[in-house]
Structures are given as C-alpha cells and as structure tokens.
C-alpha cells in the first residue's frame, strides 16, 4: 500500500521544511512545547524550523478528540489505537502540504528555536534492554573475561527496570554522580565522584496502546503497541556499576540521569526505513516461538544511522566543531523492537501508553561504531587522543556528548530525531 | 517530648476503635477509598472498622489546604513537609477522641468493609532492596553456593528498580506468569507457566517529601523523607529468575505483580516502636560515613512482628484457618530504612512523594522466620507438609498468601497494617 505521506516530492508551505535534515513534512514527530507567550505545555508537531501547535487547532482535527490534543503530555494520544494516530498524521500532512491552509494555520506556528520543549510523556515506567550484541560482548569481556556473553543472551532480550524520575530532555546538564567504588586491589570501597563516567548510545521506544495486566502481547501484534522512537543516552558510572551490580543489576550507576531527545518520531514516519533483521549467525539458537515472527524478521529492524559526538570545554572555548566518536547502524541489535515489547509483556507485565523502553547500547562490530567510551577506551586501558590533543578514557567535567540518528533511503526524504545532548557538571560537594 | 497521640489510655468515640488490633485511634493511617454512593477515590483515615472521609471534612482541617485533601491520591499530601502531616495527625486525633465531634463527623464515617480501597499513591517509581541479610544468605547459597553473600553486601544496601505499573492492592488475584525457564541439565529453555512461584515477605517504604535531581539526602535528614510503611509481597517466579537474572538482575521474574497493603501507616504512628539497629557482628566492616548516623543506629530499626500465612484451595473449601508459614522480626534488616533512602539518593537520584521502596525479603535467622518458600523448602529440596496433608515446595493455583505486621510494645496500643493477601490464578493460556 502506497502511503503518500512518504512521497519525497511532497513539499510544505512551511518554507523551512523543504530539505530540512530533521523535520521535513514526511516526518511530523510529536512533542510537548511551551512558548514565552503561553507557558502551558502542549502538544506540537515539528515541521522544519517550526512547531505547529496542535492544541490551538484541536477543533479542526477530525480524528482525535480535542480534549486529547489539549493535554500537557502525549499519554492520552499514545493510548489511542495506532490507526487514529495514522489518520491524524494524514490530516496534518494534508494541512501542511496544501498552501491554501497557510493563512489559517500560520498563526499557530512557533519558532522552534524560541520554544521550550518538555518531556513528551509522563513516563510511568522506564525499562532498559541490552540488545546491542557487540556492546554486550565488549562489556562482558571487561566485567567477566571468562564469560562475556552469558548463556541466556541469545534466547531472550535481557532487560531491567530503570529510573523514570531522572529522565530529562536534551539540554539539561548532567551532574557527575557521587558513589561507592572499589578498586580490585583495594580493601575497602571509597565514596566520591565517579572516576569512570560514560555515555551509552541507545534508542528509546515509546509505548502506544498498552496491555492489561496478565495479558501478553503476541509478536505479530507488537508493532501496534510501538508509537515511535527517540534517542536515549543512558549515562553510566562504570566504577559504581562494577561494585554494585551483583547480584541485582545496575542501580545507582545509571539512575542519576538519562537524557532523551524531545521528539517522538512515529512508527508511521519510520515505516519506509524498516529493514530485514540481519540473519542470525550460523549456530545461534532458534528463538522460542513466542519471540519469532516471519514478518518481523523480514522488516522489523530499524534502518537508522547513529552517531556520537564529543565537545570538550576546551574545544567549545576554541570554537572547534564536535568530534565524532563513532558512527554505526541501528540494525546491530540482536533482537527487534517487536521482540523486546513481546518479551516484556510475555509474563503478563502491563505496559502503559507513554512508557519508555531503551534498547541498550548499540555498538557496531568495529571500534569506529562502538557506542560507549568503556568500549572505545577498552575500559580505560587505551585512552583516546582527540584532535584537540586532549586525552579521554572517560568523560571529564565540561564535556558535551551529543547523539544523532538519521533515517536515510534512496527515494525517500531523510528524517532526523533532533537533539540529544548534555554537558557534564562537577559532582555535588 | 511526649506525644499524646501515643497515649494508650486515649479512646475514640468511634466505638470499634477501642482495642482494635489494627486501627485504634493511636494509628490513623492514610489511604484512598471510594464508596458505593460516591465512586470517586478520595483520602480517608482508618479508625476501627470505619474510614473517616478527609475530603468531606477538608475545610475543617486547619493544617492542610483543602485542595490537597480532595485529591484522588496521597501524592500531594506526602509532598508536604513532615511537620504538616504531624499537625494533621494531631488534629484528627483531637477530633476523634473528643466525643463532642461525633454528631458533626459521624456522617463522614464509612464502613470499611463496604468501602473500595485504591492504591494510595500514583507510584512514580518503585525500587526494591535486599536488606534482609538472612534471606540474602539463604538465597545466595542456592544461586551461588560458593559465594552466597557478595563482597558489596555489607558496604551498601543492594537495590534495583522494579515495576510500578503492576503494583496492586491486597485482594487482587495474581495470575501465574508464563516465562522462559531452563533446567541446569536442559539444552534449551522452555516457555510456559512458572513452576516455582513464590512470595516474598517485605515492607514497603512510602516516600514523603522528595529531593531534587542531583541533591543527595543526608542520613540525618532521611527520616523526614519517609512518610510511612506498608506490607509488600514481591511475588517471584524462581525458575524465570534463575535463567534471566544475569547480568542485569531480576526482570520478568518479578514484574508481573506486586501486592501491597492499602494503608500508609505513618512514621508518626510508628515512632514509639522504633528500636536500636542490632549491632553489626564483630568483623563486619564499618559503613562509609554517608551511611552512618548514631541517632539512626540508636533508634532507626522497625520494631514490628511479621507473619506469613497460607490458605490452600482445599483448606478454604474445608473452612480451615490459614496456616502460619513463618513469624519474625522486622529488625532482621542489615540496613535501616534511613540508610536505604540515603543510599538511594546518594548519587543525586531524585525520589518523589509517593514513590515506593521495598526492603527486600525479611527473613529471621531460623527456618520458622524465613520469608519465602524458596528458603522454607530449600529451593524445593525439602517440601513442606501442611497440616491439611498437602505438600508445598512452591505455590499452587488457588493458594492464598497473606502477610501481617503488628507493632507491639508494653505501655502502647498495638497497631497493625491491614490486609496484604492475594490468591494465585492459573497462567494465561
């Protein structure tokens, strides 16, 4: 079925949308914004360098009740069936491509650079997975040299619950955490600022319609529970993690801050960029039937290019451009996002609209695509020398990390995810 | 300072409160209820066999703004400074002990047995700890015979994030989860109903006033962030847990359902029952300074008697009383609740009013005080024979588990926590 909202030739009367690297009219991601004139957070759609205020035009939109579009979060919109958001997308596409709407709608366009963005949902629960197999292997080698990939890894998407309260939007500085660390040869742990602060390149999955407690989600149905995707930086204090993580998993090493990009890039916008899940290496086990669906394998992988850049305080002062630490493919995930969702609900656990699932760090097979400093510096053993001459094993105060994702395919307009960046502040004293 | 709300001689004009084993006038726990006549969830206080509707008398209560007492959750009330809730308690105590108030207030008393109870807060985040050292040792022996208590255990309160969405009140049945399990000698995992479903006897800590992201909570201040306590059953599928828990901790083995008791028993009501933290065994390490406070050690342990009872379907059909599986002391916690809160926030993680922290399973040193079937049956190796003649290694469908807690001290009225029970339903097919 041809969906004309993917037509590369379509253009919007919002001039800045033409050829926009992130937000052409083929993207139309949802978010929450406020403006100086109206400080109430409300739903908007990114279009070029602008945000269209959906709350202000809610009574002209046929497919969604106005009281859902005037909420201060996306939760109610995400709780609707996927077909409703698809219809809304089609109507917005029509409104923004037909120039006769310009006089009526232009008053509700806000400059994105002047707007304040807010968390897109009230995140009820945040779960983080571990499906980047190269990351799991690389990290496993450091934490458990004798046993990097555990026996369960290829049978189920490993995941754990994270902290919802400390998820923050791009732009909010990250305070270096204090915590306990213990060197392998030390007799006692010390308490103080983390010495091994790291980023993790991840994608976030926004849950749409939820499932009732006790009712699993079949793999063939998982797609309709996935509303969209964002960028996610799972900041990690490796020294705290090494000391605390057994036997119940990461805790204070992760829950001090998680940064996400502000826009929910919809499953509808990403449809042309879904690709086949890479074939499992020969010898890998066949997953159990509840995790296996031929359609998902044929088109359930995200075809995105991912990138991480570092800007040190010195570089910023000197006006030097961000340094690219890595670039890779989102398809380097051992499990699809549908498998992640289905596994999460397989025991009856209820997912709710607006919940966020992290994929885990997405590293490619080679060092130029590793998604964390722990991997790039081999646990600090091989520090990186930056073009500025500075050396990094882990992050220093004043460093800014920015994540980028882009969906590119011949014959389609490139769409992006917006900003996911933050600077490191010194630890609380 | 003498607090007259603890006076054992005080009596209420609510007749059922006199000598009530749970809710005498010295308790006054907060909760959320609705009634057949008024289905809107609202704040109430348990008194004897009744619930006083605070929303209906909000304009007579001096210390808390009426719009906080008419909320459908306790979150806003818990976000207030502890001193405000203490003042509210004093006013409620005065109103309920002075018989001249009976004519005015009696219309706002609801029969507890006819009321519907609701979750007390919108739980933003749920964290579970592992501070029952006998439990940690007993379980550790089964999962890691060579290494039951890991090196970090006596240096920090081990914790992990749990699932907020699947927390349910006492009375809601628990559906047995499906999931992956793998026997040690099996080649592949199987997917199906858990064969090793268990309960865990825990207490829940309700967070009062929160802390800002990046701002830790000093151990001497932790008490004012603790609003109260409830019972918590951390249902656990041991076979799923054994297969999935490495390296990131328990996930689907736990997040299918957590049962809590409906009433928030306040820190103010529990004050007379706080006792000295048991001295650390000789040779145990001295905790780092951020976790150590002499006042907390002298009076930061909960003096509660805890109990677990089992009723099988056969016992219920035969009208047999619940069978007591264990009885123990809450003071069998290696870390105090203040240490738990301070450690949680020590990296800057922000706790919010209405958050819930589980203590972890509280087992005593001897089998008659073990807080899970995993311990009582030694991992299924020594099944229990019940007085009914039935045998249990783990829970069967139709089994009901009920947890009980009681605060008792000479010279004080005994106060209780209400019900925390649920029955096991068959797995979804």
PDB file of N, CA, C and O in Angstrom, chain A residues 130 134-149 184 196 198 238 241-242 245 370 372-382 393-394:
ATOM      1  N   UNK A 130      19.259  -4.620  26.431  1.00  0.00           N
ATOM      2  CA  UNK A 130      20.695  -4.921  26.306  1.00  0.00           C
ATOM      3  C   UNK A 130      20.903  -5.652  24.989  1.00  0.00           C
ATOM      4  O   UNK A 130      21.661  -6.598  24.925  1.00  0.00           O
ATOM      5  N   UNK A 134      27.139  -6.474  20.105  1.00  0.00           N
ATOM      6  CA  UNK A 134      28.566  -6.141  20.125  1.00  0.00           C
ATOM      7  C   UNK A 134      28.913  -5.432  21.436  1.00  0.00           C
ATOM      8  O   UNK A 134      29.959  -5.670  22.031  1.00  0.00           O
ATOM      9  N   UNK A 135      28.001  -4.571  21.894  1.00  0.00           N
ATOM     10  CA  UNK A 135      28.207  -3.928  23.195  1.00  0.00           C
ATOM     11  C   UNK A 135      28.240  -4.971  24.312  1.00  0.00           C
ATOM     12  O   UNK A 135      29.124  -4.952  25.174  1.00  0.00           O
ATOM     13  N   UNK A 136      27.274  -5.871  24.294  1.00  0.00           N
ATOM     14  CA  UNK A 136      27.209  -6.890  25.355  1.00  0.00           C
ATOM     15  C   UNK A 136      28.485  -7.730  25.370  1.00  0.00           C
ATOM     16  O   UNK A 136      29.016  -8.059  26.437  1.00  0.00           O
ATOM     17  N   UNK A 137      28.994  -8.050  24.178  1.00  0.00           N
ATOM     18  CA  UNK A 137      30.235  -8.841  24.108  1.00  0.00           C
ATOM     19  C   UNK A 137      31.424  -8.028  24.613  1.00  0.00           C
ATOM     20  O   UNK A 137      32.238  -8.518  25.401  1.00  0.00           O
ATOM     21  N   UNK A 138      31.493  -6.768  24.159  1.00  0.00           N
ATOM     22  CA  UNK A 138      32.634  -5.932  24.546  1.00  0.00           C
ATOM     23  C   UNK A 138      32.671  -5.685  26.047  1.00  0.00           C
ATOM     24  O   UNK A 138      33.730  -5.751  26.678  1.00  0.00           O
ATOM     25  N   UNK A 139      31.494  -5.371  26.613  1.00  0.00           N
ATOM     26  CA  UNK A 139      31.430  -5.092  28.047  1.00  0.00           C
ATOM     27  C   UNK A 139      31.600  -6.381  28.843  1.00  0.00           C
ATOM     28  O   UNK A 139      32.295  -6.415  29.859  1.00  0.00           O
ATOM     29  N   UNK A 140      30.969  -7.434  28.369  1.00  0.00           N
ATOM     30  CA  UNK A 140      31.084  -8.726  29.045  1.00  0.00           C
ATOM     31  C   UNK A 140      32.535  -9.143  29.209  1.00  0.00           C
ATOM     32  O   UNK A 140      32.927  -9.660  30.254  1.00  0.00           O
ATOM     33  N   UNK A 141      33.337  -8.879  28.166  1.00  0.00           N
ATOM     34  CA  UNK A 141      34.764  -9.236  28.242  1.00  0.00           C
ATOM     35  C   UNK A 141      35.457  -8.508  29.387  1.00  0.00           C
ATOM     36  O   UNK A 141      36.390  -9.034  29.993  1.00  0.00           O
ATOM     37  N   UNK A 142      35.019  -7.274  29.652  1.00  0.00           N
ATOM     38  CA  UNK A 142      35.674  -6.494  30.704  1.00  0.00           C
ATOM     39  C   UNK A 142      35.190  -6.891  32.096  1.00  0.00           C
ATOM     40  O   UNK A 142      35.992  -6.942  33.037  1.00  0.00           O
ATOM     41  N   UNK A 143      33.875  -7.152  32.232  1.00  0.00           N
ATOM     42  CA  UNK A 143      33.338  -7.481  33.555  1.00  0.00           C
ATOM     43  C   UNK A 143      33.542  -8.965  33.870  1.00  0.00           C
ATOM     44  O   UNK A 143      33.695  -9.341  35.017  1.00  0.00           O
ATOM     45  N   UNK A 144      33.498  -9.792  32.841  1.00  0.00           N
ATOM     46  CA  UNK A 144      33.595 -11.250  33.023  1.00  0.00           C
ATOM     47  C   UNK A 144      34.425 -11.818  31.885  1.00  0.00           C
ATOM     48  O   UNK A 144      33.897 -12.409  30.936  1.00  0.00           O
ATOM     49  N   UNK A 145      35.759 -11.643  31.949  1.00  0.00           N
ATOM     50  CA  UNK A 145      36.612 -12.053  30.819  1.00  0.00           C
ATOM     51  C   UNK A 145      36.385 -13.500  30.403  1.00  0.00           C
ATOM     52  O   UNK A 145      36.466 -13.829  29.224  1.00  0.00           O
ATOM     53  N   UNK A 146      36.099 -14.345  31.387  1.00  0.00           N
ATOM     54  CA  UNK A 146      35.971 -15.771  31.075  1.00  0.00           C
ATOM     55  C   UNK A 146      34.616 -16.096  30.455  1.00  0.00           C
ATOM     56  O   UNK A 146      34.413 -17.187  29.927  1.00  0.00           O
ATOM     57  N   UNK A 147      33.674 -15.146  30.517  1.00  0.00           N
ATOM     58  CA  UNK A 147      32.290 -15.497  30.176  1.00  0.00           C
ATOM     59  C   UNK A 147      31.538 -14.267  29.664  1.00  0.00           C
ATOM     60  O   UNK A 147      30.557 -13.847  30.255  1.00  0.00           O
ATOM     61  N   UNK A 148      31.975 -13.671  28.531  1.00  0.00           N
ATOM     62  CA  UNK A 148      31.418 -12.370  28.138  1.00  0.00           C
ATOM     63  C   UNK A 148      29.922 -12.398  27.813  1.00  0.00           C
ATOM     64  O   UNK A 148      29.168 -11.578  28.326  1.00  0.00           O
ATOM     65  N   UNK A 149      29.490 -13.331  26.971  1.00  0.00           N
ATOM     66  CA  UNK A 149      28.056 -13.409  26.646  1.00  0.00           C
ATOM     67  C   UNK A 149      27.470 -14.587  27.402  1.00  0.00           C
ATOM     68  O   UNK A 149      27.819 -15.739  27.158  1.00  0.00           O
ATOM     69  N   UNK A 184      39.908  -3.239  42.409  1.00  0.00           N
ATOM     70  CA  UNK A 184      40.048  -4.685  42.642  1.00  0.00           C
ATOM     71  C   UNK A 184      41.054  -5.002  43.741  1.00  0.00           C
ATOM     72  O   UNK A 184      40.884  -5.970  44.476  1.00  0.00           O
ATOM     73  N   UNK A 196      34.801   7.182  36.382  1.00  0.00           N
ATOM     74  CA  UNK A 196      34.634   6.498  35.093  1.00  0.00           C
ATOM     75  C   UNK A 196      33.233   6.766  34.558  1.00  0.00           C
ATOM     76  O   UNK A 196      32.438   5.857  34.320  1.00  0.00           O
ATOM     77  N   UNK A 198      30.520   7.657  31.825  1.00  0.00           N
ATOM     78  CA  UNK A 198      30.419   7.252  30.418  1.00  0.00           C
ATOM     79  C   UNK A 198      29.032   7.618  29.884  1.00  0.00           C
ATOM     80  O   UNK A 198      28.099   7.903  30.638  1.00  0.00           O
ATOM     81  N   UNK A 238      30.784   3.761  35.449  1.00  0.00           N
ATOM     82  CA  UNK A 238      31.284   2.384  35.345  1.00  0.00           C
ATOM     83  C   UNK A 238      31.893   1.878  36.636  1.00  0.00           C
ATOM     84  O   UNK A 238      31.836   0.670  36.922  1.00  0.00           O
ATOM     85  N   UNK A 241      29.086   0.992  38.891  1.00  0.00           N
ATOM     86  CA  UNK A 241      28.417  -0.193  38.349  1.00  0.00           C
ATOM     87  C   UNK A 241      29.179  -1.471  38.691  1.00  0.00           C
ATOM     88  O   UNK A 241      28.584  -2.465  39.115  1.00  0.00           O
ATOM     89  N   UNK A 242      30.498  -1.438  38.531  1.00  0.00           N
ATOM     90  CA  UNK A 242      31.287  -2.655  38.759  1.00  0.00           C
ATOM     91  C   UNK A 242      31.158  -3.138  40.205  1.00  0.00           C
ATOM     92  O   UNK A 242      31.146  -4.333  40.477  1.00  0.00           O
ATOM     93  N   UNK A 245      26.757  -3.957  40.969  1.00  0.00           N
ATOM     94  CA  UNK A 245      25.764  -4.568  40.077  1.00  0.00           C
ATOM     95  C   UNK A 245      25.439  -6.024  40.383  1.00  0.00           C
ATOM     96  O   UNK A 245      24.465  -6.546  39.832  1.00  0.00           O
ATOM     97  N   UNK A 370      31.592   1.814  18.035  1.00  0.00           N
ATOM     98  CA  UNK A 370      31.300   1.476  19.433  1.00  0.00           C
ATOM     99  C   UNK A 370      30.484   2.604  20.084  1.00  0.00           C
ATOM    100  O   UNK A 370      30.774   3.784  19.898  1.00  0.00           O
ATOM    101  N   UNK A 372      30.052   3.436  23.386  1.00  0.00           N
ATOM    102  CA  UNK A 372      30.374   3.918  24.730  1.00  0.00           C
ATOM    103  C   UNK A 372      31.886   4.099  24.833  1.00  0.00           C
ATOM    104  O   UNK A 372      32.644   3.467  24.092  1.00  0.00           O
ATOM    105  N   UNK A 373      32.322   4.924  25.770  1.00  0.00           N
ATOM    106  CA  UNK A 373      33.759   5.086  25.993  1.00  0.00           C
ATOM    107  C   UNK A 373      34.370   3.836  26.633  1.00  0.00           C
ATOM    108  O   UNK A 373      35.542   3.533  26.406  1.00  0.00           O
ATOM    109  N   UNK A 374      33.582   3.139  27.421  1.00  0.00           N
ATOM    110  CA  UNK A 374      34.074   1.889  28.016  1.00  0.00           C
ATOM    111  C   UNK A 374      34.615   0.967  26.930  1.00  0.00           C
ATOM    112  O   UNK A 374      35.649   0.303  27.123  1.00  0.00           O
ATOM    113  N   UNK A 375      33.919   0.956  25.784  1.00  0.00           N
ATOM    114  CA  UNK A 375      34.375   0.114  24.680  1.00  0.00           C
ATOM    115  C   UNK A 375      35.501   0.805  23.895  1.00  0.00           C
ATOM    116  O   UNK A 375      36.496   0.184  23.552  1.00  0.00           O
ATOM    117  N   UNK A 376      35.317   2.110  23.621  1.00  0.00           N
ATOM    118  CA  UNK A 376      36.316   2.805  22.795  1.00  0.00           C
ATOM    119  C   UNK A 376      37.683   2.835  23.467  1.00  0.00           C
ATOM    120  O   UNK A 376      38.715   2.781  22.794  1.00  0.00           O
ATOM    121  N   UNK A 377      37.710   2.958  24.794  1.00  0.00           N
ATOM    122  CA  UNK A 377      38.996   3.039  25.514  1.00  0.00           C
ATOM    123  C   UNK A 377      39.368   1.696  26.143  1.00  0.00           C
ATOM    124  O   UNK A 377      40.303   1.635  26.947  1.00  0.00           O
ATOM    125  N   UNK A 378      38.619   0.639  25.796  1.00  0.00           N
ATOM    126  CA  UNK A 378      38.888  -0.692  26.375  1.00  0.00           C
ATOM    127  C   UNK A 378      38.991  -0.605  27.901  1.00  0.00           C
ATOM    128  O   UNK A 378      39.985  -1.017  28.495  1.00  0.00           O
ATOM    129  N   UNK A 379      37.961  -0.056  28.477  1.00  0.00           N
ATOM    130  CA  UNK A 379      37.915   0.032  29.931  1.00  0.00           C
ATOM    131  C   UNK A 379      38.955   0.979  30.496  1.00  0.00           C
ATOM    132  O   UNK A 379      39.327   0.871  31.664  1.00  0.00           O
ATOM    133  N   UNK A 380      39.385   1.942  29.671  1.00  0.00           N
ATOM    134  CA  UNK A 380      40.364   2.924  30.132  1.00  0.00           C
ATOM    135  C   UNK A 380      41.793   2.530  29.833  1.00  0.00           C
ATOM    136  O   UNK A 380      42.713   3.309  30.081  1.00  0.00           O
ATOM    137  N   UNK A 381      41.981   1.348  29.275  1.00  0.00           N
ATOM    138  CA  UNK A 381      43.359   0.887  29.018  1.00  0.00           C
ATOM    139  C   UNK A 381      43.985   1.559  27.805  1.00  0.00           C
ATOM    140  O   UNK A 381      45.205   1.687  27.721  1.00  0.00           O
ATOM    141  N   UNK A 382      43.168   1.969  26.844  1.00  0.00           N
ATOM    142  CA  UNK A 382      43.704   2.634  25.647  1.00  0.00           C
ATOM    143  C   UNK A 382      42.980   3.958  25.448  1.00  0.00           C
ATOM    144  O   UNK A 382      42.045   4.048  24.658  1.00  0.00           O
ATOM    145  N   UNK A 393      39.718   8.796  28.610  1.00  0.00           N
ATOM    146  CA  UNK A 393      39.308   7.410  28.842  1.00  0.00           C
ATOM    147  C   UNK A 393      37.824   7.393  29.176  1.00  0.00           C
ATOM    148  O   UNK A 393      37.071   6.535  28.723  1.00  0.00           O
ATOM    149  N   UNK A 394      37.435   8.379  30.005  1.00  0.00           N
ATOM    150  CA  UNK A 394      36.029   8.556  30.347  1.00  0.00           C
ATOM    151  C   UNK A 394      35.731  10.053  30.276  1.00  0.00           C
ATOM    152  O   UNK A 394      36.606  10.840  29.884  1.00  0.00           O
TER     153      UNK A 394
END
